[in-house]
């Protein structure tokens, strides 16, 4: 790696710092020979493609470089209303004119960086915006939504179609009086709206996206093609040419949802950029921001041509700075990470700590623990790496067990497949026996924006696509000619649904059972927008650019399928009312969840003994995935039914004894007795990240209000006060501002109940360093070490500038980012220094041990064509390994890195057409094992593992 990669910067002022007195510009470009800023009076001249190609008429000012590779310039005066670009001259005299990578405001289509006064971007009463009360991740009900889909229905009376401001229009109804728009979300009862990417993306011409819904070929995209990471997408703004409008209108969206009691999660895409050559990074620091293979080619674990090298210090810093900006400036409440496996675990752990400790203890963080291809990244954020780290991952095992595959006719529990009971139980118990250490670490879902949505998937498994008029789709258009509009109009997805008896239709019942499983399982439930109204996309499985005709939510379906909406609303109310469905740790689940039946496509379990301090003593949940009614025996006594095949909620429908009949393709929820307890506040406590804060520091406190039996009282009104506002100010939402040295008592009051904590403001300095890293490494091993810098109060210092060194760099070298490379056997000391404090960690380097894993796969039918092994965590080269037939079996061989402790594998058919049994398998393997042989028999979850070092074998349940 070139020497310049050791340059790094710890400051928080990259990009533009604006005041009315001066504007300061800072750019990290350590390899540049010269950097100039070009200041313009206007946005430039746009061509027919919405691009500005002439940047020659700007005022030119030279920037000055410091030792850290930072180029800076301060321009006196008020520059608001101007625009700028950087002109960078590299050592080969190549000249690049680029937008500021830290830009927070841009012109239409991101052609120039805009200088604006941040005060002009706040909507009215923005400083009074209050985050809705929220405590734990499992208390969330997530609702995934695309900004444009929400309001682009041409037949719905929603203003600002396709725009951020559509979320600010309240009081809207359809002709039957049903709420639509933002009031619909509040009525449904979801806690978080998860917005598909709203950061500026590249493939939509913002100047053409003005009349949403009027043209089926109007520009449309999901937004997973990032261009400017810190700027809102302009096509959702009423005026994309005014740089302040998109900022103000996105803030208005957040403010409106907060007023409805709904938090906001942003979908973020820090794993790749749409383009490398025309993207935000490569032209500034060539070769640094992207991940490369050993042959010098770009790695493509994203499937779109590139990956960001998140493990590098300044890439990691960029991501952390960006996330913090969105959280603080836009008041958002969570992030969902696209292809999170391509983000290294250290970055994920660090950003989780920072957001939780410095922004909001209830900040929600989750993502996709998989990739779109192979990657050389060592520490991928895969399923299992989230254990104990504070963030959650999607559970695709549970998803597949419920519905089957994502795009084909493969079936699951609710779509007609047998033998899914075990996988269903693993999922509904929070994946504790799979890859989590607690239910707060798993997001349960059936469908999302990707792949077939729920209604269309059910239609596909029932072989109804042709009868319902679904075309074959490709690139947003029907194959064989015709427009998307005519194809959607010709399709009849609800052809067989009787409007007077909606809940008796088999497809409807399967749909409700799918979501009912999610909402009664341990973990974080995730719903795709429109499922509560039987949304269909006419069978389009990849509608990322299919336009409004395919993607728009059809609001008329709320009235048409009102019983379906009411059922969803009832299930959400049940979940949010009863904490038994929201247990927070493994011990609770193992003590209180008892499976009483799991056979014949019927699963029944009990949440017993007032689980998680629930007022219901025993709650029985039954899933019937068969085409016939099923009879299930009850424990003795009366049982009160609150969910059956026609109604859901907390009201008692009927009382039964002995045996209960559960109708086909449905779920049932019952409870036996209820003990006293209510929502009256009994206690209040203050949750705060630490005791001592630096002057000018800001953080969020949280009030936890409980009733007499210990249940959390949601949305209980509280007031905050500070004993000395000159030392610590506190806002109505619990945000504190540390001002000057001293102590202040912070008090929260809920009715007559109060709680207080003493907080201190002082200048903090480093006093002790703890090094976290591998004390034993093998030659060629690369590992990131972490230095925990503690202040004089024993608290972590987040922004410490740590300097790394090695006592014997010929044995193990360490980079400025703490990345240690083991080279020669021996003992060295890795040294970390910060603020005059020094710590060392002895590291022993061993010779490299060459190891091979041989996987033997046995099938009764001996049909091995198309089967291979997908491996990850090898430390060498992850990805597909071919299975070669050897006699009656097939074998695959792959090398694993020295020092490896575990790896994962999947046996799959024809590029994910099918997976053998449970899918993901994990193997514990330590350096002393030498070569390892694994024997897998088709249809069995067990693996026979033979370790060469001890000539022993064990059995490992996958």
Tab-separated table of N, CA and C in Angstrom, residues 420-478:
chain	number	residue	atom	x	y	z
A	420	UNK	N	-40.966	-27.318	7.430
A	420	UNK	CA	-40.362	-26.033	7.788
A	420	UNK	C	-40.543	-25.685	9.266
A	421	UNK	N	-41.117	-26.597	10.045
A	421	UNK	CA	-41.435	-26.260	11.432
A	421	UNK	C	-40.195	-25.883	12.244
A	422	UNK	N	-39.109	-26.629	12.076
A	422	UNK	CA	-37.904	-26.361	12.869
A	422	UNK	C	-37.336	-24.989	12.546
A	423	UNK	N	-37.244	-24.675	11.248
A	423	UNK	CA	-36.713	-23.363	10.862
A	423	UNK	C	-37.625	-22.244	11.349
A	424	UNK	N	-38.924	-22.488	11.329
A	424	UNK	CA	-39.868	-21.481	11.812
A	424	UNK	C	-39.649	-21.220	13.298
A	425	UNK	N	-39.452	-22.271	14.060
A	425	UNK	CA	-39.242	-22.121	15.506
A	425	UNK	C	-37.939	-21.382	15.787
A	426	UNK	N	-36.883	-21.716	15.040
A	426	UNK	CA	-35.620	-20.984	15.226
A	426	UNK	C	-35.818	-19.494	14.985
A	427	UNK	N	-36.590	-19.157	13.970
A	427	UNK	CA	-36.807	-17.753	13.656
A	427	UNK	C	-37.684	-17.043	14.658
A	428	UNK	N	-38.789	-17.668	15.053
A	428	UNK	CA	-39.719	-16.992	15.960
A	428	UNK	C	-39.136	-16.821	17.357
A	429	UNK	N	-38.095	-17.590	17.687
A	429	UNK	CA	-37.421	-17.456	18.982
A	429	UNK	C	-36.266	-16.461	18.928
A	430	UNK	N	-36.207	-15.641	17.888
A	430	UNK	CA	-35.179	-14.612	17.815
A	430	UNK	C	-33.855	-15.088	17.268
A	431	UNK	N	-33.849	-16.233	16.565
A	431	UNK	CA	-32.630	-16.787	15.952
A	431	UNK	C	-31.534	-17.059	16.974
A	432	UNK	N	-31.914	-17.321	18.221
A	432	UNK	CA	-30.919	-17.570	19.273
A	432	UNK	C	-30.118	-18.837	19.006
A	433	UNK	N	-30.748	-19.823	18.395
A	433	UNK	CA	-30.050	-21.061	18.070
A	433	UNK	C	-29.490	-21.030	16.655
A	434	UNK	N	-29.407	-19.835	16.105
A	434	UNK	CA	-28.900	-19.686	14.748
A	434	UNK	C	-27.682	-18.765	14.729
A	435	UNK	N	-27.891	-17.437	14.912
A	435	UNK	CA	-26.743	-16.530	14.783
A	435	UNK	C	-26.821	-15.305	15.684
A	436	UNK	N	-27.749	-15.252	16.649
A	436	UNK	CA	-27.844	-14.079	17.522
A	436	UNK	C	-27.575	-14.451	18.973
A	437	UNK	N	-27.282	-13.434	19.770
A	437	UNK	CA	-27.161	-13.628	21.215
A	437	UNK	C	-28.358	-13.054	21.950
A	438	UNK	N	-29.229	-12.312	21.247
A	438	UNK	CA	-30.464	-11.799	21.839
A	438	UNK	C	-31.404	-11.389	20.718
A	439	UNK	N	-32.711	-11.295	21.001
A	439	UNK	CA	-33.663	-10.927	19.944
A	439	UNK	C	-33.467	-9.521	19.394
A	440	UNK	N	-32.796	-8.636	20.131
A	440	UNK	CA	-32.606	-7.266	19.641
A	440	UNK	C	-31.669	-7.226	18.439
A	441	UNK	N	-31.049	-8.352	18.097
A	441	UNK	CA	-30.060	-8.388	17.021
A	441	UNK	C	-30.616	-8.906	15.701
A	442	UNK	N	-31.919	-9.129	15.618
A	442	UNK	CA	-32.452	-9.734	14.400
A	442	UNK	C	-33.669	-8.959	13.907
A	443	UNK	N	-33.698	-8.725	12.588
A	443	UNK	CA	-34.843	-8.111	11.920
A	443	UNK	C	-35.572	-9.212	11.161
A	444	UNK	N	-36.833	-9.422	11.510
A	444	UNK	CA	-37.648	-10.457	10.887
A	444	UNK	C	-38.475	-9.853	9.754
A	445	UNK	N	-38.423	-10.462	8.588
A	445	UNK	CA	-39.159	-9.941	7.440
A	445	UNK	C	-39.560	-11.077	6.513
A	446	UNK	N	-40.537	-10.810	5.669
A	446	UNK	CA	-40.936	-11.764	4.635
A	446	UNK	C	-40.616	-11.200	3.256
A	447	UNK	N	-40.967	-9.936	3.043
A	447	UNK	CA	-40.643	-9.290	1.774
A	447	UNK	C	-40.155	-7.876	2.031
A	448	UNK	N	-39.448	-7.340	1.046
A	448	UNK	CA	-38.967	-5.961	1.091
A	448	UNK	C	-39.036	-5.417	-0.336
A	449	UNK	N	-38.382	-4.288	-0.585
A	449	UNK	CA	-38.442	-3.694	-1.921
A	449	UNK	C	-37.853	-4.628	-2.970
A	450	UNK	N	-36.803	-5.368	-2.593
A	450	UNK	CA	-36.199	-6.329	-3.521
A	450	UNK	C	-37.140	-7.503	-3.764
A	451	UNK	N	-37.045	-8.099	-4.958
A	451	UNK	CA	-37.734	-9.350	-5.261
A	451	UNK	C	-39.249	-9.169	-5.320
A	452	UNK	N	-39.959	-10.283	-5.470
A	452	UNK	CA	-41.420	-10.237	-5.517
A	452	UNK	C	-41.969	-9.751	-4.185
A	453	UNK	N	-42.978	-8.870	-4.248
A	453	UNK	CA	-43.615	-8.510	-2.983
A	453	UNK	C	-44.533	-9.650	-2.544
A	454	UNK	N	-45.129	-9.523	-1.374
A	454	UNK	CA	-45.792	-10.664	-0.740
A	454	UNK	C	-46.939	-11.211	-1.586
A	455	UNK	N	-47.814	-10.342	-2.074
A	455	UNK	CA	-48.963	-10.812	-2.851
A	455	UNK	C	-48.506	-11.522	-4.128
A	456	UNK	N	-47.549	-10.928	-4.813
A	456	UNK	CA	-47.085	-11.510	-6.072
A	456	UNK	C	-46.310	-12.803	-5.849
A	457	UNK	N	-45.609	-12.910	-4.727
A	457	UNK	CA	-44.910	-14.152	-4.406
A	457	UNK	C	-45.916	-15.278	-4.162
A	458	UNK	N	-46.963	-14.980	-3.412
A	458	UNK	CA	-47.980	-16.002	-3.151
A	458	UNK	C	-48.638	-16.431	-4.457
A	459	UNK	N	-48.938	-15.474	-5.335
A	459	UNK	CA	-49.522	-15.806	-6.633
A	459	UNK	C	-48.593	-16.699	-7.444
A	460	UNK	N	-47.301	-16.436	-7.363
A	460	UNK	CA	-46.326	-17.222	-8.120
A	460	UNK	C	-46.259	-18.654	-7.612
A	461	UNK	N	-46.261	-18.839	-6.299
A	461	UNK	CA	-46.196	-20.202	-5.752
A	461	UNK	C	-47.474	-20.982	-6.036
A	462	UNK	N	-48.588	-20.276	-6.259
A	462	UNK	CA	-49.856	-20.939	-6.573
A	462	UNK	C	-50.065	-21.079	-8.084
A	463	UNK	N	-49.012	-20.740	-8.867
A	463	UNK	CA	-49.062	-20.859	-10.330
A	463	UNK	C	-50.208	-20.057	-10.943
A	464	UNK	N	-50.404	-18.848	-10.426
A	464	UNK	CA	-51.504	-17.996	-10.884
A	464	UNK	C	-51.037	-16.809	-11.721
A	465	UNK	N	-49.767	-16.703	-12.001
A	465	UNK	CA	-49.276	-15.517	-12.714
A	465	UNK	C	-49.998	-15.318	-14.050
A	466	UNK	N	-50.137	-16.384	-14.816
A	466	UNK	CA	-50.787	-16.261	-16.125
A	466	UNK	C	-52.258	-15.894	-15.968
A	467	UNK	N	-52.940	-16.546	-15.035
A	467	UNK	CA	-54.365	-16.275	-14.848
A	467	UNK	C	-54.621	-14.853	-14.367
A	468	UNK	N	-53.666	-14.287	-13.612
A	468	UNK	CA	-53.832	-12.923	-13.111
A	468	UNK	C	-53.297	-11.883	-14.091
A	469	UNK	N	-52.798	-12.335	-15.220
A	469	UNK	CA	-52.358	-11.409	-16.253
A	469	UNK	C	-51.011	-10.775	-16.013
A	470	UNK	N	-50.161	-11.412	-15.200
A	470	UNK	CA	-48.836	-10.843	-14.942
A	470	UNK	C	-47.941	-11.075	-16.164
A	471	UNK	N	-47.324	-10.044	-16.695
A	471	UNK	CA	-46.374	-10.248	-17.790
A	471	UNK	C	-45.017	-10.703	-17.264
A	472	UNK	N	-44.124	-11.024	-18.171
A	472	UNK	CA	-42.719	-11.219	-17.827
A	472	UNK	C	-42.044	-9.860	-17.939
A	473	UNK	N	-41.325	-9.455	-16.868
A	473	UNK	CA	-40.741	-8.119	-16.825
A	473	UNK	C	-39.238	-8.165	-17.050
A	474	UNK	N	-38.717	-7.122	-17.679
A	474	UNK	CA	-37.276	-6.936	-17.807
A	474	UNK	C	-36.986	-5.444	-17.911
A	475	UNK	N	-36.133	-4.964	-17.008
A	475	UNK	CA	-35.709	-3.557	-17.019
A	475	UNK	C	-36.892	-2.601	-17.002
A	476	UNK	N	-37.917	-2.941	-16.222
A	476	UNK	CA	-39.039	-2.033	-16.051
A	476	UNK	C	-40.068	-2.066	-17.159
A	477	UNK	N	-39.921	-2.982	-18.108
A	477	UNK	CA	-40.862	-3.071	-19.219
A	477	UNK	C	-41.300	-4.517	-19.414
A	478	UNK	N	-42.541	-4.732	-19.872
A	478	UNK	CA	-42.982	-6.104	-20.144
A	478	UNK	C	-42.273	-6.667	-21.369
